[in-house]
mmCIF file of C-alpha atoms in Angstrom:
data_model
loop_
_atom_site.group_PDB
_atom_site.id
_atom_site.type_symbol
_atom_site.label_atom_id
_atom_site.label_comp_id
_atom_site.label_asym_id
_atom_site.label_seq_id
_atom_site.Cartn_x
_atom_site.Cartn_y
_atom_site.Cartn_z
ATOM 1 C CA UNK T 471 59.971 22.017 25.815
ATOM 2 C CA UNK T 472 56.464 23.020 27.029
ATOM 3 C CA UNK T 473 56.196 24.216 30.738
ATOM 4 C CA UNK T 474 53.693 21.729 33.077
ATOM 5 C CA UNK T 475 51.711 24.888 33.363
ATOM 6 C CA UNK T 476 51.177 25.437 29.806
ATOM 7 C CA UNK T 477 50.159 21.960 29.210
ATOM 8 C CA UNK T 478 47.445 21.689 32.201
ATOM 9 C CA UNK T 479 46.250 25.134 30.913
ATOM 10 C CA UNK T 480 45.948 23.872 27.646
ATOM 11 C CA UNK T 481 44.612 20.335 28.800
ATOM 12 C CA UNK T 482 42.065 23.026 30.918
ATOM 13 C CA UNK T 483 41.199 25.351 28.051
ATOM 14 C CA UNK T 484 40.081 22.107 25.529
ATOM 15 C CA UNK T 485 38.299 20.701 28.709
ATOM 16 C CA UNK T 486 36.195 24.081 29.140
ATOM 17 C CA UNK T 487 35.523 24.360 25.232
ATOM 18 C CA UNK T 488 34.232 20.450 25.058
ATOM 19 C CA UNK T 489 31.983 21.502 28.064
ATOM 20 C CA UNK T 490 30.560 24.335 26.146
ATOM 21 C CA UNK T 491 30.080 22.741 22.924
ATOM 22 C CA UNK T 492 28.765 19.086 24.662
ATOM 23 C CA UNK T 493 26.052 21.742 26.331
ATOM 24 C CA UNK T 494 24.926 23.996 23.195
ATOM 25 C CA UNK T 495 25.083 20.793 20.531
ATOM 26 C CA UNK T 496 22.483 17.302 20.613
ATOM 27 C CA UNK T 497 24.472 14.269 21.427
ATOM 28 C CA UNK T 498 27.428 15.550 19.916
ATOM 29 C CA UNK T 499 30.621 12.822 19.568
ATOM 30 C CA UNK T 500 34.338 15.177 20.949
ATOM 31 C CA UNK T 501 37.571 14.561 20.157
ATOM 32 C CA UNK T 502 40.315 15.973 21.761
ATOM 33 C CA UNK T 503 43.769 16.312 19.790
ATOM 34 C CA UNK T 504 42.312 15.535 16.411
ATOM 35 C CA UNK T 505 43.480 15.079 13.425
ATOM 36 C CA UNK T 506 40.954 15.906 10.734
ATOM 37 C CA UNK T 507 40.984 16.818 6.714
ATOM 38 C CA UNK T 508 44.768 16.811 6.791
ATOM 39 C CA UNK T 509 44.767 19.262 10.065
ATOM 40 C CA UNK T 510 45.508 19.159 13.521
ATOM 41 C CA UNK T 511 41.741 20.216 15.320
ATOM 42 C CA UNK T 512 42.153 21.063 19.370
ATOM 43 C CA UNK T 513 38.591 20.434 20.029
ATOM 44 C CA UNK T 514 36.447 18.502 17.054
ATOM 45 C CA UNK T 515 32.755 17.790 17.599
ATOM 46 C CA UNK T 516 30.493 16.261 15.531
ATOM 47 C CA UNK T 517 26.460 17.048 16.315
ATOM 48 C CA UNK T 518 23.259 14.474 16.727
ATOM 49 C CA UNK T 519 25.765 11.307 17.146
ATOM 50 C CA UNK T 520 28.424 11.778 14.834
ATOM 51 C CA UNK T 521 25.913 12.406 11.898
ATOM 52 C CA UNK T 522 25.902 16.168 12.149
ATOM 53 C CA UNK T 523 27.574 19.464 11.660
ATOM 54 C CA UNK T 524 31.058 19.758 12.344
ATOM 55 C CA UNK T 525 32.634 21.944 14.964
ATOM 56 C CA UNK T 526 36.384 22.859 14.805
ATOM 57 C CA UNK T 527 37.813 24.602 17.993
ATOM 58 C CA UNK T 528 41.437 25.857 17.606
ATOM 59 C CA UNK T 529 43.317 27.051 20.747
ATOM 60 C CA UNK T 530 44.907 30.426 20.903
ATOM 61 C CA UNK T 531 46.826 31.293 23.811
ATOM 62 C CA UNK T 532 46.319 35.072 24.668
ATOM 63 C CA UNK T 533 49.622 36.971 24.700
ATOM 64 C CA UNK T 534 51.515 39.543 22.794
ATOM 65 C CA UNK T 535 50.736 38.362 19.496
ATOM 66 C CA UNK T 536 46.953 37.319 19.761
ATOM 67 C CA UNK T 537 45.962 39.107 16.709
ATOM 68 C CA UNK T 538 48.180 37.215 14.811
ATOM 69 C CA UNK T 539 47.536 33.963 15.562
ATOM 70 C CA UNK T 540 43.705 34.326 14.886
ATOM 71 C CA UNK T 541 45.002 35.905 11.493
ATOM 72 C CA UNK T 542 46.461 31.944 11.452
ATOM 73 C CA UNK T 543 43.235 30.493 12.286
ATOM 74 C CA UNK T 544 41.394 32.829 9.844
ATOM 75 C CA UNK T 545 44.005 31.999 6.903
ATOM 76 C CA UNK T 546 42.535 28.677 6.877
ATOM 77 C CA UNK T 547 39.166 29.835 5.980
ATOM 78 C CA UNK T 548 40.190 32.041 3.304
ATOM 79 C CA UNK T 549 41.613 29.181 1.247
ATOM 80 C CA UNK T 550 40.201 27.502 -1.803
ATOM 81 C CA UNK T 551 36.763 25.917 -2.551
ATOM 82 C CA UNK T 552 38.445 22.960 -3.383
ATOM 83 C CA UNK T 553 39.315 22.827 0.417
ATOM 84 C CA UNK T 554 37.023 21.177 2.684
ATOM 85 C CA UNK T 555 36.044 23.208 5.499
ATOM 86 C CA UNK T 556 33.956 22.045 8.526
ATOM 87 C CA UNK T 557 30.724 23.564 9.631
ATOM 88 C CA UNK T 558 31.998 25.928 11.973
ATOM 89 C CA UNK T 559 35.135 27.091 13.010
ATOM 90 C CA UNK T 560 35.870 28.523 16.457
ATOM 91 C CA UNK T 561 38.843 29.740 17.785
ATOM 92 C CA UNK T 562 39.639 29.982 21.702
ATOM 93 C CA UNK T 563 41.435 32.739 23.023
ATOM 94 C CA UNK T 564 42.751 31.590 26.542
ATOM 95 C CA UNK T 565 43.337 33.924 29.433
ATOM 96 C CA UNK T 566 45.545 32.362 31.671
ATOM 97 C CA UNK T 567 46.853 34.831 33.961
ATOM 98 C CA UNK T 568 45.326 36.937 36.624
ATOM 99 C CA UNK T 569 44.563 40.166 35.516
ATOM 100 C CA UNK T 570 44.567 40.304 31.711
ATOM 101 C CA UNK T 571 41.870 42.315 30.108
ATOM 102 C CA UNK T 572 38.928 40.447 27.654
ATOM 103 C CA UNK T 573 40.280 39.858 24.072
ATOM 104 C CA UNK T 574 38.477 42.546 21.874
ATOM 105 C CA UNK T 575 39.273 41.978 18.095
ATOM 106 C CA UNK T 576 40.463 44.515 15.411
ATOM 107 C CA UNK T 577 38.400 45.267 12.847
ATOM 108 C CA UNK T 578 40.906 43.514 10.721
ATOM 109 C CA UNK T 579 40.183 39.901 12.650
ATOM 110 C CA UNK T 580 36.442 40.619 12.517
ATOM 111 C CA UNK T 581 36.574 40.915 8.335
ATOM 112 C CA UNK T 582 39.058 38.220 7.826
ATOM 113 C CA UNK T 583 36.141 35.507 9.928
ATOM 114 C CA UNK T 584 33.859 35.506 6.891
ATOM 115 C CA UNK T 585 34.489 32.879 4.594
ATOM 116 C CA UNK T 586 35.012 34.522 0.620
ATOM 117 C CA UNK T 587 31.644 34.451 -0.187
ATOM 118 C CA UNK T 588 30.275 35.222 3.195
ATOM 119 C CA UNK T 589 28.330 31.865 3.504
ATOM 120 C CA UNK T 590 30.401 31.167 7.344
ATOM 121 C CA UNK T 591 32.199 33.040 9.963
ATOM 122 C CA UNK T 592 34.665 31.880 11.823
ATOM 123 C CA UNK T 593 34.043 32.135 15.841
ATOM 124 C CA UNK T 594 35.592 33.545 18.597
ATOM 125 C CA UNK T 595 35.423 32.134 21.641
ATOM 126 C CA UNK T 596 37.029 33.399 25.006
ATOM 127 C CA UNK T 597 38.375 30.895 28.245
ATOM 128 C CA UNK T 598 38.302 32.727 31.164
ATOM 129 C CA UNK T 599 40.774 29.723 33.362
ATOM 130 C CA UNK T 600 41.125 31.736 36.398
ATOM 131 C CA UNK T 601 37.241 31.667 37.049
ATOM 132 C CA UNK T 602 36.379 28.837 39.053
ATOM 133 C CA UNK T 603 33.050 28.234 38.163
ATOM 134 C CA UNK T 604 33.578 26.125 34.951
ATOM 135 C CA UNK T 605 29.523 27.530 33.508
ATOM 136 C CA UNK T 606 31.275 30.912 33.462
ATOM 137 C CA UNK T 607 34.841 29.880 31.431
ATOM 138 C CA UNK T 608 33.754 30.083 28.055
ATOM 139 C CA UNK T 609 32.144 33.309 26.481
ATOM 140 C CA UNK T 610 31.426 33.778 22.973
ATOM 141 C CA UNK T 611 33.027 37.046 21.760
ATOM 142 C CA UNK T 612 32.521 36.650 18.014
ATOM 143 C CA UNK T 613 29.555 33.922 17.172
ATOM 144 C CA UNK T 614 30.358 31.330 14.333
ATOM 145 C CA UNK T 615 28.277 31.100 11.326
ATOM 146 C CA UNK T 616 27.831 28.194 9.443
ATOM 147 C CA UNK T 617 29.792 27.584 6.277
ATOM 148 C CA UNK T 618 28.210 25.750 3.370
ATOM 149 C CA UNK T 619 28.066 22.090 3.555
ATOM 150 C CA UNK T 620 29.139 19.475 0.767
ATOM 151 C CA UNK T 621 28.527 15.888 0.162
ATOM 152 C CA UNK T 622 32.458 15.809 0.851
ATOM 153 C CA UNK T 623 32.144 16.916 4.368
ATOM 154 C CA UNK T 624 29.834 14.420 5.429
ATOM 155 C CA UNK T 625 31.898 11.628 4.203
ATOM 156 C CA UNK T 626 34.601 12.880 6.161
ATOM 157 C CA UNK T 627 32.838 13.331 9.053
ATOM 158 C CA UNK T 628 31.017 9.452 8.738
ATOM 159 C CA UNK T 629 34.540 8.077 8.170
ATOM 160 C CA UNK T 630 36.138 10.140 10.916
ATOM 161 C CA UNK T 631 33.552 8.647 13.830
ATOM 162 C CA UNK T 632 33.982 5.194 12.282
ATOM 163 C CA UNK T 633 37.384 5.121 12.294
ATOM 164 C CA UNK T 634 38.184 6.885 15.721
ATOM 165 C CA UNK T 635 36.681 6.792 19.774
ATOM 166 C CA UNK T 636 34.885 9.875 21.176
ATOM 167 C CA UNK T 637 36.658 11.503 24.032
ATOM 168 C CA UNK T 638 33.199 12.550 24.685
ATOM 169 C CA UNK T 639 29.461 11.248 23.546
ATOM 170 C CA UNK T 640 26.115 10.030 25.055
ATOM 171 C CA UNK T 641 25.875 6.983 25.767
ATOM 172 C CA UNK T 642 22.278 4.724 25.934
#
């Protein structure tokens, strides 16, 4: 069973991400929890209304093993064309605890973000949840690059904003 502290950090961390994305994107739609292409997405935004690039955020807590679980996230990039990909991929290491040091990735992590052709990189993105001031949570440690887009994608993405509510959007 999950501990009440890992959930409200959790809840915290996807709250802090949707603020950072809802302030760099134009009148993006975010979903929290979402389930998208066959894969469970943390934080999924989609730009300019729903009609635009697609941002997947997945959560990492940072621990012992960080490294390997962005080697997770990363996996999912290197898979085949056939696969469709969104935009941009993040993920978000969360700090936590008092006291831990900034996540600095290996070499290893830093090669395994591009996509196989190098058309995308996969972003890293760092929560900072014992800072108060919620402008200051989220730092970009790696910064995404855009993977190639597809007729494919956009269908997804039209279907997924038809079908489901925003967590988050503008509203006239």
């Amino acid at each position: 069973m999950i501990s009440t502290q890992l959930v409200h950090g959790l809840g915290r961390a996807k709250n802090a991400v949707q603020d950072y994305l809802t302030h760099r994107l134009l009148f993006p739609k975010v979903y929290l929890d979402a389930e998208f292409n066959g894969r469970k997405v943390d934080v999924l935004a989609i730009d300019r209304g729903g009609t635009g690039d697609i941002h997947a955020v997945y959560v990492v807590y940072q621990g012992p093993d960080v490294e390997n679980a962005l080697e997770t996230v990363a996996a999912n990039i290197g898979i085949p064309p056939t696969i469709i990909v969104p935009h941009f991929i993040y993920a978000a290491v969360v700090n936590n605890g008092p006291g831990a040091a900034r996540y600095v990735p290996s070499d290893q992590i830093i090669q395994k973000s591009f996509a196989e052709d190098g058309v995308g990189r996969m972003g890293i993105l760092y929560v900072d949840l014992c800072e108060d001031d919620p402008k200051f949570q989220v730092r970009v440690i790696l910064k995404a690059e855009r993977f190639r887009s597809s007729k494919e994608i956009v269908e997804l993405a039209d279907r997924y904003v038809a079908e489901h509510p925003a967590n988050w959007e503008v509203r006239d």
